[in-house]
CSV table of C-alpha atoms in Angstrom, one decimal:
chain,number,residue,atom,x,y,z
A,16,MET,CA,128.7,79.3,151.0
A,17,SER,CA,127.1,82.7,151.0
A,18,ILE,CA,125.2,84.0,148.0
A,19,ARG,CA,125.2,87.8,147.4
A,20,LEU,CA,121.6,87.9,146.1
A,21,PRO,CA,121.4,91.6,145.1
A,22,ARG,CA,124.6,91.2,143.1
A,23,LEU,CA,123.4,88.0,141.5
A,24,VAL,CA,120.0,89.6,140.5
A,25,GLY,CA,121.8,92.6,139.2
A,26,SER,CA,124.0,90.6,137.0
A,27,ILE,CA,121.0,88.7,135.6
A,28,VAL,CA,119.1,91.9,134.9
A,29,GLU,CA,122.1,93.5,133.3
A,30,ALA,CA,122.7,90.5,131.1
A,31,ALA,CA,119.1,90.7,129.9
A,32,LEU,CA,119.4,94.3,129.1
A,33,THR,CA,122.8,94.2,127.3
A,34,PRO,CA,124.2,96.2,125.6
A,35,HIS,CA,122.8,99.0,127.8
A,36,PRO,CA,123.6,99.0,131.5
A,37,VAL,CA,120.7,98.9,133.9
A,38,ASP,CA,121.4,102.4,135.1
A,39,SER,CA,120.9,103.7,131.6
A,40,TYR,CA,117.2,102.6,131.8
A,41,LEU,CA,116.7,103.6,135.4
A,42,GLU,CA,118.0,107.1,134.6
A,43,LEU,CA,115.1,107.5,132.1
A,44,VAL,CA,112.6,106.8,135.0
A,45,ASP,CA,114.4,108.9,137.7
A,46,PRO,CA,117.9,110.3,137.5
A,47,SER,CA,118.6,109.4,141.1
A,48,LEU,CA,117.6,105.7,140.6
A,49,THR,CA,120.8,103.7,140.1
A,50,TRP,CA,121.9,100.1,140.4
A,51,ARG,CA,125.7,100.4,140.2
A,52,ASP,CA,126.6,104.0,139.4
A,53,VAL,CA,127.0,106.6,142.1
A,54,ARG,CA,124.8,109.7,141.7
A,55,ALA,CA,124.2,112.6,144.0
A,56,THR,CA,121.4,115.0,144.6
A,57,VAL,CA,122.3,118.7,145.1
A,58,VAL,CA,120.8,119.6,148.5
A,59,SER,CA,122.1,123.2,148.8
A,60,VAL,CA,123.8,125.7,146.6
A,61,ASN,CA,125.9,128.7,147.7
A,62,ARG,CA,128.0,131.1,145.7
A,63,PRO,CA,130.7,132.4,148.2
A,64,THR,CA,132.5,134.4,145.5
A,65,GLU,CA,131.7,135.7,142.1
A,66,ARG,CA,133.6,132.8,140.5
A,67,THR,CA,132.7,129.9,142.7
A,68,VAL,CA,129.7,127.8,143.5
A,69,ARG,CA,129.5,125.5,146.5
A,70,LEU,CA,127.4,122.4,146.3
A,71,ALA,CA,126.3,120.1,149.1
A,72,LEU,CA,125.6,116.7,147.6
A,73,ARG,CA,123.6,113.7,149.0
A,74,PRO,CA,125.1,110.6,147.2
A,75,THR,CA,123.3,107.4,146.6
A,76,ARG,CA,124.0,104.2,148.5
A,77,GLN,CA,126.9,103.2,146.2
A,78,TRP,CA,129.1,106.0,147.5
A,79,LYS,CA,132.0,104.6,149.5
A,80,GLY,CA,133.3,107.8,151.0
A,81,HIS,CA,136.6,109.6,150.4
A,82,GLN,CA,139.9,110.1,152.0
A,83,ALA,CA,140.9,113.7,152.6
A,84,GLY,CA,142.8,115.0,149.5
A,85,GLN,CA,141.2,112.6,147.0
A,86,TYR,CA,139.2,113.7,144.0
A,87,LEU,CA,136.1,112.4,142.2
A,88,GLN,CA,134.7,112.8,138.7
A,89,LEU,CA,131.5,114.8,138.6
A,90,SER,CA,129.4,114.5,135.5
A,91,VAL,CA,126.5,116.6,134.3
A,92,VAL,CA,124.4,116.5,131.2
A,93,ILE,CA,124.6,119.8,129.2
A,94,ASP,CA,122.5,120.1,126.1
A,95,GLY,CA,122.1,116.4,125.9
A,96,VAL,CA,125.8,115.6,126.2
A,97,ARG,CA,127.3,114.2,129.4
A,98,HIS,CA,130.5,116.1,130.6
A,99,SER,CA,132.8,115.0,133.4
A,100,ARG,CA,135.4,116.9,135.4
A,101,CYS,CA,137.5,116.2,138.4
A,102,TYR,CA,136.9,118.0,141.7
A,103,SER,CA,138.1,117.4,145.3
A,104,PRO,CA,135.7,117.3,148.2
A,105,ALA,CA,136.4,120.0,150.8
A,106,ASN,CA,134.7,118.4,153.7
A,107,SER,CA,136.5,116.1,156.1
A,108,SER,CA,137.0,112.5,155.3
A,109,ALA,CA,133.9,110.4,155.9
A,110,GLY,CA,132.6,106.9,155.1
A,111,ALA,CA,130.0,105.4,152.9
A,112,TRP,CA,126.8,107.4,152.2
A,113,SER,CA,128.4,110.6,153.7
A,114,PRO,CA,127.6,114.0,152.3
A,115,ILE,CA,130.0,115.6,149.7
A,116,GLU,CA,130.9,119.2,149.7
A,117,LEU,CA,132.4,120.6,146.4
A,118,THR,CA,133.4,124.2,145.7
A,119,ILE,CA,133.8,124.7,142.0
A,120,THR,CA,135.7,127.7,140.5
A,121,ALA,CA,134.5,128.9,137.1
A,122,HIS,CA,137.6,129.4,135.0
A,123,ASP,CA,137.6,131.5,131.9
A,124,ASP,CA,137.7,128.4,129.6
A,125,GLY,CA,135.8,126.1,132.0
A,126,PHE,CA,132.8,124.9,130.2
A,127,VAL,CA,131.5,122.6,132.9
A,128,SER,CA,132.6,124.8,135.9
A,129,THR,CA,130.9,127.9,134.3
A,130,TYR,CA,127.7,125.9,133.6
A,131,LEU,CA,127.5,124.7,137.2
A,132,ARG,CA,128.2,128.1,138.7
A,133,ASP,CA,125.4,129.6,136.6
A,134,ASN,CA,122.9,126.8,136.7
A,135,ALA,CA,123.4,124.5,139.7
A,136,ARG,CA,120.2,124.3,141.8
A,137,GLU,CA,118.8,122.2,144.6
A,138,GLY,CA,117.3,118.9,143.4
A,139,MET,CA,119.7,118.6,140.4
A,140,VAL,CA,121.1,115.1,140.1
A,141,LEU,CA,124.7,114.7,139.1
A,142,GLY,CA,126.9,111.7,138.3
A,143,VAL,CA,129.7,111.0,140.8
A,144,SER,CA,132.6,108.5,140.5
A,145,GLN,CA,134.1,106.8,143.5
A,146,ALA,CA,136.9,108.9,145.1
A,147,GLN,CA,140.4,108.2,143.8
A,148,GLY,CA,144.0,109.6,144.0
A,149,GLY,CA,147.0,109.2,146.2
A,150,PHE,CA,147.2,112.7,147.6
A,151,VAL,CA,146.2,111.8,151.1
A,152,LEU,CA,147.3,112.2,154.7
A,153,PRO,CA,150.1,109.8,155.9
A,154,ALA,CA,149.4,107.3,158.7
A,155,ALA,CA,151.7,109.2,161.1
A,156,LEU,CA,152.0,113.0,161.3
A,157,GLU,CA,153.9,115.2,163.7
A,158,SER,CA,152.9,118.6,162.3
A,159,ALA,CA,151.4,119.8,159.0
A,160,VAL,CA,152.0,122.8,156.6
A,161,PHE,CA,149.4,123.2,154.0
A,162,ILE,CA,150.2,125.4,151.0
A,163,SER,CA,147.5,126.0,148.4
A,164,GLY,CA,146.6,128.4,145.6
A,165,GLY,CA,143.2,129.1,144.0
A,166,SER,CA,141.1,126.1,143.6
A,167,GLY,CA,143.8,123.9,145.2
A,168,ILE,CA,142.3,124.9,148.5
A,169,THR,CA,139.7,122.2,148.6
A,170,PRO,CA,141.8,119.0,149.1
A,171,VAL,CA,144.1,120.6,151.7
A,172,LEU,CA,141.1,122.1,153.5
A,173,SER,CA,139.6,118.6,153.6
A,174,MET,CA,142.9,117.4,155.1
A,175,MET,CA,142.9,120.1,157.8
A,176,ARG,CA,139.2,119.5,158.6
A,177,THR,CA,139.9,115.8,158.9
A,178,LEU,CA,142.8,116.4,161.3
A,179,ILE,CA,140.6,118.6,163.4
A,180,SER,CA,137.9,116.0,163.5
A,181,ARG,CA,140.4,113.4,164.6
A,182,LYS,CA,141.6,115.6,167.5
A,183,PHE,CA,145.0,116.0,166.0
A,184,THR,CA,147.2,117.8,168.6
A,185,GLY,CA,150.2,118.9,166.5
A,186,PRO,CA,150.7,122.4,165.0
A,187,ILE,CA,149.0,123.2,161.7
A,188,THR,CA,150.0,126.0,159.3
A,189,PHE,CA,147.7,126.9,156.4
A,190,LEU,CA,149.1,129.1,153.7
A,191,HIS,CA,146.7,130.1,150.9
A,192,TYR,CA,147.3,132.3,147.8
A,193,ALA,CA,144.4,134.0,146.0
A,194,ARG,CA,144.1,136.9,143.6
A,195,THR,CA,142.3,139.1,146.2
A,196,PRO,CA,140.5,138.7,149.5
A,197,ALA,CA,137.3,138.5,147.5
A,198,ASP,CA,138.6,135.4,145.7
A,199,VAL,CA,139.1,133.3,148.9
A,200,SER,CA,136.1,131.0,148.8
A,201,TYR,CA,136.6,129.8,152.3
A,202,ARG,CA,137.8,133.0,153.9
A,203,ALA,CA,135.2,133.1,156.7
A,204,GLU,CA,135.5,129.4,157.4
A,205,LEU,CA,139.3,129.6,157.6
A,206,ALA,CA,139.2,132.6,160.0
A,207,ALA,CA,136.7,130.8,162.2
A,208,LEU,CA,138.9,127.7,162.4
A,209,ALA,CA,142.0,129.7,163.2
A,210,ALA,CA,140.1,131.7,165.9
A,211,ASP,CA,139.0,128.4,167.5
A,212,HIS,CA,142.4,126.9,167.4
A,213,THR,CA,144.9,129.5,168.6
A,214,GLY,CA,146.4,130.5,171.9
A,215,GLY,CA,148.5,127.6,172.9
A,216,ARG,CA,146.6,124.5,171.9
A,217,ARG,CA,143.8,124.7,174.5
A,218,ASP,CA,142.6,121.4,175.7
A,219,GLY,CA,145.2,119.7,173.7
A,220,ALA,CA,143.7,120.8,170.4
A,221,ALA,CA,145.7,121.6,167.3
A,222,ASN,CA,147.0,125.2,167.0
A,223,ILE,CA,146.2,126.7,163.5
A,224,ASP,CA,148.4,129.4,162.0
A,225,LEU,CA,146.5,130.9,159.1
A,226,ARG,CA,148.5,132.9,156.5
A,227,LEU,CA,146.7,134.4,153.5
A,228,TYR,CA,148.5,136.1,150.6
A,229,TYR,CA,147.1,138.0,147.7
A,230,THR,CA,148.8,137.9,144.3
A,231,ARG,CA,147.2,141.0,142.8
A,232,GLY,CA,148.1,144.2,144.4
A,233,ASP,CA,148.6,147.9,143.5
A,234,ASP,CA,151.3,150.5,143.7
A,235,GLU,CA,151.0,150.7,147.5
A,236,ASN,CA,150.5,147.0,148.2
A,237,PRO,CA,152.1,144.9,145.5
A,238,GLY,CA,151.0,141.3,145.0
A,239,ARG,CA,152.6,138.6,147.0
A,240,HIS,CA,153.6,135.3,145.6
A,241,PHE,CA,155.3,132.4,147.5
A,242,SER,CA,158.6,133.2,149.0
A,243,ALA,CA,160.8,131.5,151.6
A,244,ALA,CA,159.9,134.2,154.1
A,245,HIS,CA,156.3,133.0,154.2
A,246,LEU,CA,157.6,129.9,156.0
A,247,ASP,CA,159.4,131.8,158.7
A,248,GLY,CA,158.5,131.2,162.3
A,249,ILE,CA,156.2,128.2,161.6
A,250,ASP,CA,155.7,126.2,164.8
A,251,GLY,CA,157.0,122.6,164.5
A,252,PHE,CA,158.4,123.2,160.9
A,253,ALA,CA,161.4,120.9,161.4
A,254,GLY,CA,159.1,117.9,161.8
A,255,ALA,CA,156.4,119.0,159.5
A,256,ASP,CA,155.0,117.3,156.3
A,257,LEU,CA,154.3,119.8,153.5
A,258,PHE,CA,151.1,119.4,151.5
A,259,VAL,CA,151.1,121.5,148.3
A,260,CYS,CA,148.2,121.9,145.8
A,261,GLY,CA,147.8,124.7,143.3
A,262,PRO,CA,148.8,126.1,139.9
A,263,PRO,CA,152.2,125.1,138.4
A,264,ALA,CA,153.9,128.4,139.3
A,265,LEU,CA,153.2,127.8,143.0
A,266,MET,CA,154.2,124.2,142.9
A,267,ASP,CA,157.5,125.1,141.2
A,268,ALA,CA,158.3,127.9,143.6
A,269,VAL,CA,157.8,125.6,146.7
A,270,ASN,CA,159.7,122.7,145.2
A,271,ALA,CA,162.6,125.0,144.2
A,272,HIS,CA,162.7,126.4,147.7
A,273,VAL,CA,162.7,122.9,149.2
A,274,THR,CA,165.6,121.9,147.0
A,275,ASP,CA,167.6,125.1,147.3
A,276,ALA,CA,167.3,125.2,151.1
A,277,GLY,CA,168.1,121.5,151.5
A,278,LEU,CA,164.9,120.8,153.4
A,279,THR,CA,164.2,117.2,154.3
A,280,ASN,CA,160.5,117.6,155.1
A,281,PRO,CA,158.3,115.1,153.3
A,282,VAL,CA,156.5,117.0,150.5
A,283,HIS,CA,153.1,115.7,149.3
A,284,SER,CA,151.8,117.5,146.2
A,285,GLU,CA,149.1,117.5,143.6
A,286,ALA,CA,149.1,119.9,140.7
A,287,PHE,CA,146.0,121.9,139.8
A,288,VAL,CA,146.2,122.5,136.1
A,289,ALA,CA,143.3,124.0,134.1
A,290,ALA,CA,142.8,122.4,130.8
A,291,VAL,CA,144.6,124.2,128.0
A,292,PRO,CA,142.5,124.6,124.9
A,293,VAL,CA,144.0,123.0,121.8
A,294,GLU,CA,143.5,124.4,118.4
A,295,VAL,CA,143.0,121.7,115.8
A,296,ASP,CA,143.9,122.4,112.2
A,297,PRO,CA,141.7,120.4,109.9
A,298,ASP,CA,144.5,120.6,107.2
A,299,GLU,CA,147.0,118.9,109.5
A,300,PRO,CA,147.7,115.2,108.9
A,301,ILE,CA,146.3,112.7,111.4
A,302,THR,CA,149.0,111.6,113.8
A,303,GLY,CA,149.4,109.9,117.2
A,304,GLU,CA,148.9,106.6,118.7
A,305,LEU,CA,146.1,105.0,120.7
A,306,THR,CA,147.1,103.1,123.8
A,307,PHE,CA,144.6,100.7,125.4
A,308,THR,CA,146.3,100.2,128.8
A,309,ARG,CA,144.2,97.4,130.2
A,310,ALA,CA,144.4,95.3,127.0
A,311,GLY,CA,148.1,96.2,126.5
A,312,ARG,CA,147.5,97.1,122.9
A,313,ASN,CA,148.5,100.1,120.7
A,314,ALA,CA,147.2,101.3,117.4
A,315,ASP,CA,148.1,104.1,115.1
A,316,ASN,CA,145.5,106.9,115.1
A,317,ASP,CA,143.5,106.8,111.8
A,318,GLY,CA,141.2,109.6,112.8
A,319,ARG,CA,138.0,107.5,113.4
A,320,THR,CA,136.2,107.4,116.7
A,321,ILE,CA,137.9,105.6,119.5
A,322,LEU,CA,135.2,103.0,119.6
A,323,ASP,CA,135.8,102.2,115.9
A,324,GLN,CA,139.5,102.1,116.3
A,325,ALA,CA,139.3,99.9,119.5
A,326,GLU,CA,137.2,97.4,117.6
A,327,SER,CA,139.6,97.4,114.7
A,328,ALA,CA,142.3,96.6,117.3
A,329,GLY,CA,140.5,93.5,118.4
A,330,LEU,CA,138.8,94.9,121.5
A,331,ALA,CA,135.1,94.6,122.3
A,332,PRO,CA,134.3,97.6,124.5
A,333,ALA,CA,130.7,98.0,125.7
A,334,SER,CA,128.6,100.1,123.4
A,335,GLY,CA,125.0,100.8,122.6
A,336,CYS,CA,123.6,103.5,120.4
A,337,ARG,CA,127.0,104.6,118.9
A,338,MET,CA,125.5,108.1,118.7
A,339,GLY,CA,126.5,109.6,122.1
A,340,ILE,CA,123.1,109.1,123.7
A,341,CYS,CA,123.1,106.0,125.9
A,342,PHE,CA,126.6,106.4,127.6
A,343,SER,CA,127.1,102.7,127.4
A,344,CYS,CA,130.6,103.2,125.9
A,345,THR,CA,131.9,105.6,128.6
A,346,ALA,CA,135.5,105.0,129.4
A,347,VAL,CA,138.3,106.8,131.2
A,348,LYS,CA,140.8,108.7,129.1
A,349,LYS,CA,144.1,108.6,131.0
A,350,SER,CA,145.9,111.2,129.0
A,351,GLY,CA,145.8,113.1,125.7
A,352,CYS,CA,143.4,115.2,123.8
A,353,THR,CA,140.1,114.0,122.2
A,354,ARG,CA,137.6,115.8,120.0
A,355,ASN,CA,133.8,115.2,120.3
A,356,VAL,CA,132.8,114.6,116.7
A,357,VAL,CA,129.3,115.8,117.4
A,358,THR,CA,130.0,119.0,119.3
A,359,GLY,CA,133.6,119.7,118.3
A,360,GLU,CA,134.5,120.1,121.9
A,361,LEU,CA,138.1,119.3,122.8
A,362,ASN,CA,139.0,117.5,126.0
A,363,THR,CA,142.5,117.6,127.3
A,364,GLU,CA,141.9,116.6,130.9
A,365,ALA,CA,143.6,113.5,132.4
A,366,ASP,CA,141.5,110.8,134.0
A,367,ALA,CA,138.3,112.1,132.3
A,368,GLN,CA,135.3,109.9,131.4
A,369,ILE,CA,134.5,110.2,127.7
A,370,GLN,CA,132.0,108.5,125.3
A,371,ILE,CA,134.3,106.7,123.0
A,372,CYS,CA,131.6,106.3,120.3
A,373,VAL,CA,131.6,110.1,119.6
A,374,ASN,CA,135.2,111.0,120.5
A,375,ALA,CA,138.2,110.8,118.2
A,376,PRO,CA,141.9,111.1,119.3
A,377,VAL,CA,143.9,114.3,118.6
A,378,GLY,CA,147.4,113.0,118.7
A,379,ASP,CA,148.5,110.4,121.3
A,380,VAL,CA,145.7,109.2,123.6
A,381,GLU,CA,145.8,106.7,126.4
A,382,LEU,CA,142.6,104.9,127.5
A,383,ASP,CA,141.7,102.6,130.3
A,384,LEU,CA,140.4,99.9,128.0
């Protein structure tokens, strides 16, 4: 019988330090020291457009790698409070300990994205979850059509880069929609890939058909949104899988065309939806229901913090300081809106890590507890 000594020692140490995880103490010594959690050091920072920042990350040994198209949760401490957001790596799929490339677009209401665009620097240590998500390449593929808009470029670029690294020989078409040429964060890289993979699949390599469209125009050159004509003349379209990632308007337009035209191509999609701010009226009555999915329990929202309500429901989630400092109580919010009772910040993102000791539900909230 084999004994996994490091895991055994870790369990003993963690038990001795309960209620705080070992990583909460190690972080006080060195942010990159970690026993279980994945963290990553920023090794380079570029800002390819005014609204984006590109980070090259060196993850700790716990990183298991990602499949092209998946996303991870990136966390950063801002003014003493840890915030998490989901981003998709843009580099090709790679295994454990592999580097991570993230390109983050600062949206108008993007608190974390704006902070990272303005403050990311080499040497910064960030929290990283393991990769997750089912928007991935299928096992078998004849040809591929990638359609993306705005920030949705990163997962499909990862897919295309992965196909290239695997010596994929089928045709690839890459359609991308951006406001203007200056808003295409990977414009030079896409042009270089297309230039290296055109002209009849030299040496059996994939042929890349790059099509860029700009949605903001002027009187002489009006903006161009998705239309059926943008798919005209695609090599190998009859046998192609479609991969779509972008804002709802683009997703709806592509899906409507697929339905109206009676296309039978497999469609793989992942919506990119920026969080919508929610105004909370303090005079409104407290409503909603808390759902603890793992425990299979529900509770009417009474307005207290999620930790308090979970304990009242008979659960015993991990917790420590109960003041939003130690992160012992961090859990994944599957859906719904929460309000940080310390900062007042609202969080409407799905699959977001939150500190349940300082967050209260706003309406219906589903938690992985």
